Amino acid sequence: MAKKVTLEKGRLKVPDKVIIPFIEGDGIGKDITGPTQKIVDAAIQQSYGKKRSIEWMEVLAGEKAFSQTGEWMPQATIDAFQEYIIGIKGPLTTPVGDGIRSLNVALRQTLDLYVCLRPIRWFKGVPSPVRYPSRVDMHIFRENTEDIYAGIEFMTGTPEAIKFRKLLEENFGLDNVRFPDSSSFGVKPVSKEGSERLIRASILYAIERRLPSVTLVHKGNIMKFTEGAFKNWGYQLAEREFPNHTFTWPQFEALKKSQGETAAREALANAEKEGKVIIKDVITDAFLQESLLRPFDHSVIATLNLNGDYISDQLAAMVGGIGISPGANINYQSGYAIFEATHGTAPNIAGTGKANPGSLVLSAAMMLEYMGWEPAAEHIYDALEHTFSKRKVTSDLYALMEGATLLSTEEFANEVIRNIH
């Protein structure tokens, strides 16, 4: 009988026969969810035989939920993710009108899924706009609950905007507001606790996977007390909590000042030889350029919500597009994790067999890794690469790939399953 994932003494306990709740998703969600589950089931069977398996349990959200229950995000769905800890979801539409800004954001906020983890890697055979996509291998830790995505904003002319403007006028002045009479206002909360738990998770991830660096990406040169503080808190946390596992850029600068550049370079080289994680920082706009010119200089990226949104999509484009870019929303303290397709609902191709299930398939592989079922995840990665190398792809990649064979969504899934060996 299948059982639930549990959290015992801060560690996940995953039974061999496990229940995983899933949201089918809107638009192409129906097209990609079934094929993804077939691929996952085949990879698990190849790795463990009948010893391990997933029992898929559907929960409702989005248009399907609204049509059946009158709610876009039923409480029963939130309860299921809390009860079963790990889940997966297809793309969800954003309801039109006032109320819920985004169903995805609502899930992240309600379950406090503070890490948006987006690993970006290239698969051989996938077309890319950059010359050396094989050099792109980054793991983005995007803060998921703060920054401007907190949704604290006031439309010009509303009582709230007038009240907020008055608060600024009476306490801080309006010298920096160019057109106060017609301005809307937004608040950007960035907390020490929120920043630290995100950066702590990124450093632990780098240590456990023996990755060389964590880059703190920020716009602290302009937003000194939010993004600048994020950077400073990150360095302080690394030096305080991981002194034996990290070497920070402030430590390098301090050595350079006290003992000279040669001594500082030697210390950096020794830290790298010892396998320490190098903690450094880059301004956001400079990082967007560096990631194109020198992607091999960056491994794990820790950044705030809006920066992470931009960075995730740019890096995904460098390795073939968001259609094969996975994602997860995780709370490493509670264990809650929801893995998801990172693209939209694409209603214009829903039901046509043109959808690429790659993003959801790779997210499911991430889920298997999170569960501790790494061999099954590796089977999926290998099978996808074999399939891409044979130039057997869905319509999005077919349009970019010479000499390719066009497959439907279902045919692509079957080809991946054939390549699981």
PDB file of C-alpha atoms in Angstrom, residues 235-411:
ATOM      1  CA  TYR A 235      28.764  37.183   3.185  1.00  0.00           C
ATOM      2  CA  GLN A 236      28.222  37.435   6.933  1.00  0.00           C
ATOM      3  CA  LEU A 237      26.270  34.171   7.006  1.00  0.00           C
ATOM      4  CA  ALA A 238      28.927  32.302   4.987  1.00  0.00           C
ATOM      5  CA  GLU A 239      31.732  33.433   7.294  1.00  0.00           C
ATOM      6  CA  ARG A 240      29.699  32.777  10.451  1.00  0.00           C
ATOM      7  CA  GLU A 241      28.054  29.434   9.644  1.00  0.00           C
ATOM      8  CA  PHE A 242      30.401  27.840   7.088  1.00  0.00           C
ATOM      9  CA  PRO A 243      33.939  28.993   7.997  1.00  0.00           C
ATOM     10  CA  ASN A 244      35.470  25.614   7.143  1.00  0.00           C
ATOM     11  CA  HIS A 245      33.659  25.184   3.846  1.00  0.00           C
ATOM     12  CA  THR A 246      33.743  28.628   2.217  1.00  0.00           C
ATOM     13  CA  PHE A 247      36.112  31.401   1.186  1.00  0.00           C
ATOM     14  CA  THR A 248      34.444  34.777   0.633  1.00  0.00           C
ATOM     15  CA  TRP A 249      35.394  37.706  -1.543  1.00  0.00           C
ATOM     16  CA  PRO A 250      35.583  40.069   1.497  1.00  0.00           C
ATOM     17  CA  GLN A 251      38.145  37.672   2.982  1.00  0.00           C
ATOM     18  CA  PHE A 252      40.121  37.884  -0.252  1.00  0.00           C
ATOM     19  CA  GLU A 253      39.983  41.699  -0.193  1.00  0.00           C
ATOM     20  CA  ALA A 254      41.028  41.826   3.468  1.00  0.00           C
ATOM     21  CA  LEU A 255      44.055  39.609   2.748  1.00  0.00           C
ATOM     22  CA  LYS A 256      44.925  41.707  -0.280  1.00  0.00           C
ATOM     23  CA  LYS A 257      44.892  44.858   1.840  1.00  0.00           C
ATOM     24  CA  SER A 258      46.881  43.401   4.750  1.00  0.00           C
ATOM     25  CA  GLN A 259      49.309  41.033   2.999  1.00  0.00           C
ATOM     26  CA  GLY A 260      49.250  41.996  -0.668  1.00  0.00           C
ATOM     27  CA  GLU A 261      47.642  40.630  -3.810  1.00  0.00           C
ATOM     28  CA  THR A 262      50.016  37.664  -4.167  1.00  0.00           C
ATOM     29  CA  ALA A 263      49.109  36.337  -0.709  1.00  0.00           C
ATOM     30  CA  ALA A 264      45.412  36.857  -1.418  1.00  0.00           C
ATOM     31  CA  ARG A 265      45.664  34.975  -4.737  1.00  0.00           C
ATOM     32  CA  GLU A 266      47.495  32.121  -3.037  1.00  0.00           C
ATOM     33  CA  ALA A 267      44.802  31.896  -0.365  1.00  0.00           C
ATOM     34  CA  LEU A 268      42.107  31.805  -3.044  1.00  0.00           C
ATOM     35  CA  ALA A 269      43.945  29.093  -4.978  1.00  0.00           C
ATOM     36  CA  ASN A 270      44.400  27.029  -1.801  1.00  0.00           C
ATOM     37  CA  ALA A 271      40.715  27.375  -0.960  1.00  0.00           C
ATOM     38  CA  GLU A 272      39.809  26.093  -4.426  1.00  0.00           C
ATOM     39  CA  LYS A 273      42.217  23.150  -4.086  1.00  0.00           C
ATOM     40  CA  GLU A 274      40.699  22.266  -0.723  1.00  0.00           C
ATOM     41  CA  GLY A 275      37.247  22.150  -2.298  1.00  0.00           C
ATOM     42  CA  LYS A 276      35.926  25.189  -0.467  1.00  0.00           C
ATOM     43  CA  VAL A 277      32.960  26.994  -1.996  1.00  0.00           C
ATOM     44  CA  ILE A 278      33.976  30.467  -3.209  1.00  0.00           C
ATOM     45  CA  ILE A 279      31.363  33.063  -2.240  1.00  0.00           C
ATOM     46  CA  LYS A 280      31.354  36.120  -4.506  1.00  0.00           C
ATOM     47  CA  ASP A 281      28.931  38.734  -5.768  1.00  0.00           C
ATOM     48  CA  VAL A 282      28.059  40.427  -9.068  1.00  0.00           C
ATOM     49  CA  ILE A 283      25.781  43.363  -9.918  1.00  0.00           C
ATOM     50  CA  THR A 284      22.697  42.099 -11.784  1.00  0.00           C
ATOM     51  CA  ASP A 285      23.270  43.836 -15.113  1.00  0.00           C
ATOM     52  CA  ALA A 286      26.925  42.774 -15.120  1.00  0.00           C
ATOM     53  CA  PHE A 287      25.879  39.206 -14.359  1.00  0.00           C
ATOM     54  CA  LEU A 288      23.509  39.103 -17.327  1.00  0.00           C
ATOM     55  CA  GLN A 289      26.490  39.965 -19.522  1.00  0.00           C
ATOM     56  CA  GLU A 290      28.933  37.636 -17.734  1.00  0.00           C
ATOM     57  CA  SER A 291      26.553  34.708 -17.992  1.00  0.00           C
ATOM     58  CA  LEU A 292      26.752  35.025 -21.773  1.00  0.00           C
ATOM     59  CA  LEU A 293      30.478  35.688 -22.045  1.00  0.00           C
ATOM     60  CA  ARG A 294      31.869  33.587 -19.167  1.00  0.00           C
ATOM     61  CA  PRO A 295      29.153  31.174 -17.963  1.00  0.00           C
ATOM     62  CA  PHE A 296      31.795  28.789 -16.569  1.00  0.00           C
ATOM     63  CA  ASP A 297      32.670  31.386 -13.890  1.00  0.00           C
ATOM     64  CA  HIS A 298      29.356  30.824 -12.096  1.00  0.00           C
ATOM     65  CA  SER A 299      27.863  27.674 -10.618  1.00  0.00           C
ATOM     66  CA  VAL A 300      25.217  28.333  -7.917  1.00  0.00           C
ATOM     67  CA  ILE A 301      23.368  31.647  -8.117  1.00  0.00           C
ATOM     68  CA  ALA A 302      21.618  33.152  -5.075  1.00  0.00           C
ATOM     69  CA  THR A 303      19.455  36.148  -5.822  1.00  0.00           C
ATOM     70  CA  LEU A 304      16.254  38.011  -5.033  1.00  0.00           C
ATOM     71  CA  ASN A 305      12.861  37.410  -6.604  1.00  0.00           C
ATOM     72  CA  LEU A 306      12.793  39.835  -9.542  1.00  0.00           C
ATOM     73  CA  ASN A 307      16.437  39.304 -10.484  1.00  0.00           C
ATOM     74  CA  GLY A 308      15.836  35.561 -10.407  1.00  0.00           C
ATOM     75  CA  ASP A 309      12.924  35.926 -12.798  1.00  0.00           C
ATOM     76  CA  TYR A 310      15.085  37.663 -15.391  1.00  0.00           C
ATOM     77  CA  ILE A 311      18.118  35.427 -14.896  1.00  0.00           C
ATOM     78  CA  SER A 312      16.144  32.177 -15.087  1.00  0.00           C
ATOM     79  CA  ASP A 313      14.650  32.998 -18.470  1.00  0.00           C
ATOM     80  CA  GLN A 314      17.906  34.269 -19.978  1.00  0.00           C
ATOM     81  CA  LEU A 315      19.859  31.189 -18.915  1.00  0.00           C
ATOM     82  CA  ALA A 316      17.049  28.920 -20.107  1.00  0.00           C
ATOM     83  CA  ALA A 317      17.216  30.558 -23.544  1.00  0.00           C
ATOM     84  CA  MET A 318      20.957  29.833 -23.672  1.00  0.00           C
ATOM     85  CA  VAL A 319      20.375  26.069 -23.438  1.00  0.00           C
ATOM     86  CA  GLY A 320      17.348  25.689 -25.684  1.00  0.00           C
ATOM     87  CA  GLY A 321      14.474  27.588 -24.148  1.00  0.00           C
ATOM     88  CA  ILE A 322      12.034  27.534 -21.272  1.00  0.00           C
ATOM     89  CA  GLY A 323      10.304  24.492 -22.802  1.00  0.00           C
ATOM     90  CA  ILE A 324      13.088  22.290 -21.403  1.00  0.00           C
ATOM     91  CA  SER A 325      13.790  24.283 -18.253  1.00  0.00           C
ATOM     92  CA  PRO A 326      12.749  22.636 -14.948  1.00  0.00           C
ATOM     93  CA  GLY A 327      11.829  24.264 -11.658  1.00  0.00           C
ATOM     94  CA  ALA A 328      10.979  23.560  -8.042  1.00  0.00           C
ATOM     95  CA  ASN A 329       9.570  25.567  -5.162  1.00  0.00           C
ATOM     96  CA  ILE A 330      10.989  24.321  -1.871  1.00  0.00           C
ATOM     97  CA  ASN A 331      10.968  24.999   1.858  1.00  0.00           C
ATOM     98  CA  TYR A 332      14.048  23.169   3.139  1.00  0.00           C
ATOM     99  CA  GLN A 333      12.894  23.588   6.746  1.00  0.00           C
ATOM    100  CA  SER A 334       9.387  22.102   6.480  1.00  0.00           C
ATOM    101  CA  GLY A 335      10.311  19.813   3.581  1.00  0.00           C
ATOM    102  CA  TYR A 336       7.419  21.097   1.437  1.00  0.00           C
ATOM    103  CA  ALA A 337       8.312  20.991  -2.257  1.00  0.00           C
ATOM    104  CA  ILE A 338       6.270  21.499  -5.412  1.00  0.00           C
ATOM    105  CA  PHE A 339       7.959  20.761  -8.728  1.00  0.00           C
ATOM    106  CA  GLU A 340       6.555  22.471 -11.789  1.00  0.00           C
ATOM    107  CA  ALA A 341       6.677  23.175 -15.488  1.00  0.00           C
ATOM    108  CA  THR A 342       8.234  26.629 -15.791  1.00  0.00           C
ATOM    109  CA  HIS A 343       6.436  27.664 -19.003  1.00  0.00           C
ATOM    110  CA  GLY A 344       2.923  28.962 -19.553  1.00  0.00           C
ATOM    111  CA  THR A 345      -0.305  27.215 -20.477  1.00  0.00           C
ATOM    112  CA  ALA A 346       0.027  27.798 -24.281  1.00  0.00           C
ATOM    113  CA  PRO A 347      -3.726  27.415 -24.911  1.00  0.00           C
ATOM    114  CA  ASN A 348      -3.225  27.969 -28.663  1.00  0.00           C
ATOM    115  CA  ILE A 349      -1.572  24.542 -29.032  1.00  0.00           C
ATOM    116  CA  ALA A 350      -3.500  22.656 -26.331  1.00  0.00           C
ATOM    117  CA  GLY A 351      -4.791  19.337 -27.634  1.00  0.00           C
ATOM    118  CA  THR A 352      -2.768  19.501 -30.853  1.00  0.00           C
ATOM    119  CA  GLY A 353       0.072  17.189 -29.808  1.00  0.00           C
ATOM    120  CA  LYS A 354       2.629  19.976 -30.298  1.00  0.00           C
ATOM    121  CA  ALA A 355       3.492  20.561 -26.632  1.00  0.00           C
ATOM    122  CA  ASN A 356       6.982  19.772 -25.380  1.00  0.00           C
ATOM    123  CA  PRO A 357       6.778  17.908 -22.037  1.00  0.00           C
ATOM    124  CA  GLY A 358      10.502  18.467 -21.369  1.00  0.00           C
ATOM    125  CA  SER A 359      10.141  21.079 -18.643  1.00  0.00           C
ATOM    126  CA  LEU A 360       7.728  18.967 -16.606  1.00  0.00           C
ATOM    127  CA  VAL A 361       9.762  15.795 -17.227  1.00  0.00           C
ATOM    128  CA  LEU A 362      12.951  17.451 -15.983  1.00  0.00           C
ATOM    129  CA  SER A 363      11.077  18.880 -13.001  1.00  0.00           C
ATOM    130  CA  ALA A 364       9.907  15.349 -12.210  1.00  0.00           C
ATOM    131  CA  ALA A 365      13.543  14.205 -12.369  1.00  0.00           C
ATOM    132  CA  MET A 366      14.383  16.946  -9.852  1.00  0.00           C
ATOM    133  CA  MET A 367      11.573  15.596  -7.688  1.00  0.00           C
ATOM    134  CA  LEU A 368      13.085  12.099  -7.815  1.00  0.00           C
ATOM    135  CA  GLU A 369      16.451  13.537  -6.721  1.00  0.00           C
ATOM    136  CA  TYR A 370      14.745  15.370  -3.858  1.00  0.00           C
ATOM    137  CA  MET A 371      13.161  12.063  -2.811  1.00  0.00           C
ATOM    138  CA  GLY A 372      16.559  10.364  -2.829  1.00  0.00           C
ATOM    139  CA  TRP A 373      15.751   8.287  -5.917  1.00  0.00           C
ATOM    140  CA  GLU A 374      18.752   9.542  -7.918  1.00  0.00           C
ATOM    141  CA  PRO A 375      19.191   6.465 -10.193  1.00  0.00           C
ATOM    142  CA  ALA A 376      15.710   6.997 -11.647  1.00  0.00           C
ATOM    143  CA  ALA A 377      16.460  10.686 -12.207  1.00  0.00           C
ATOM    144  CA  GLU A 378      19.693   9.809 -13.997  1.00  0.00           C
ATOM    145  CA  HIS A 379      17.799   7.445 -16.301  1.00  0.00           C
ATOM    146  CA  ILE A 380      15.550  10.366 -17.303  1.00  0.00           C
ATOM    147  CA  TYR A 381      18.463  12.731 -17.950  1.00  0.00           C
ATOM    148  CA  ASP A 382      20.271  10.106 -20.044  1.00  0.00           C
ATOM    149  CA  ALA A 383      17.157   9.152 -22.004  1.00  0.00           C
ATOM    150  CA  LEU A 384      16.355  12.775 -22.819  1.00  0.00           C
ATOM    151  CA  GLU A 385      19.889  13.381 -24.058  1.00  0.00           C
ATOM    152  CA  HIS A 386      19.751  10.255 -26.238  1.00  0.00           C
ATOM    153  CA  THR A 387      16.442  11.439 -27.680  1.00  0.00           C
ATOM    154  CA  PHE A 388      17.681  14.953 -28.407  1.00  0.00           C
ATOM    155  CA  SER A 389      20.912  13.597 -29.892  1.00  0.00           C
ATOM    156  CA  LYS A 390      18.859  11.531 -32.333  1.00  0.00           C
ATOM    157  CA  ARG A 391      17.081  14.783 -33.306  1.00  0.00           C
ATOM    158  CA  LYS A 392      13.693  13.351 -32.419  1.00  0.00           C
ATOM    159  CA  VAL A 393      11.815  16.329 -30.985  1.00  0.00           C
ATOM    160  CA  THR A 394       8.511  18.140 -30.618  1.00  0.00           C
ATOM    161  CA  SER A 395       7.472  21.082 -32.798  1.00  0.00           C
ATOM    162  CA  ASP A 396       9.191  23.848 -30.789  1.00  0.00           C
ATOM    163  CA  LEU A 397      12.661  22.338 -31.266  1.00  0.00           C
ATOM    164  CA  TYR A 398      11.878  20.875 -34.699  1.00  0.00           C
ATOM    165  CA  ALA A 399      11.565  24.413 -36.080  1.00  0.00           C
ATOM    166  CA  LEU A 400      15.144  25.159 -34.930  1.00  0.00           C
ATOM    167  CA  MET A 401      16.876  21.878 -35.747  1.00  0.00           C
ATOM    168  CA  GLU A 402      18.076  20.775 -39.185  1.00  0.00           C
ATOM    169  CA  GLY A 403      17.433  17.160 -40.139  1.00  0.00           C
ATOM    170  CA  ALA A 404      15.125  16.571 -37.173  1.00  0.00           C
ATOM    171  CA  THR A 405      12.234  14.137 -36.907  1.00  0.00           C
ATOM    172  CA  LEU A 406       8.979  15.729 -35.760  1.00  0.00           C
ATOM    173  CA  LEU A 407       7.205  13.866 -32.948  1.00  0.00           C
ATOM    174  CA  SER A 408       3.932  14.526 -31.168  1.00  0.00           C
ATOM    175  CA  THR A 409       3.925  14.926 -27.411  1.00  0.00           C
ATOM    176  CA  GLU A 410       2.925  11.293 -26.911  1.00  0.00           C
ATOM    177  CA  GLU A 411       5.428  10.017 -29.497  1.00  0.00           C
TER     178      GLU A 411
END
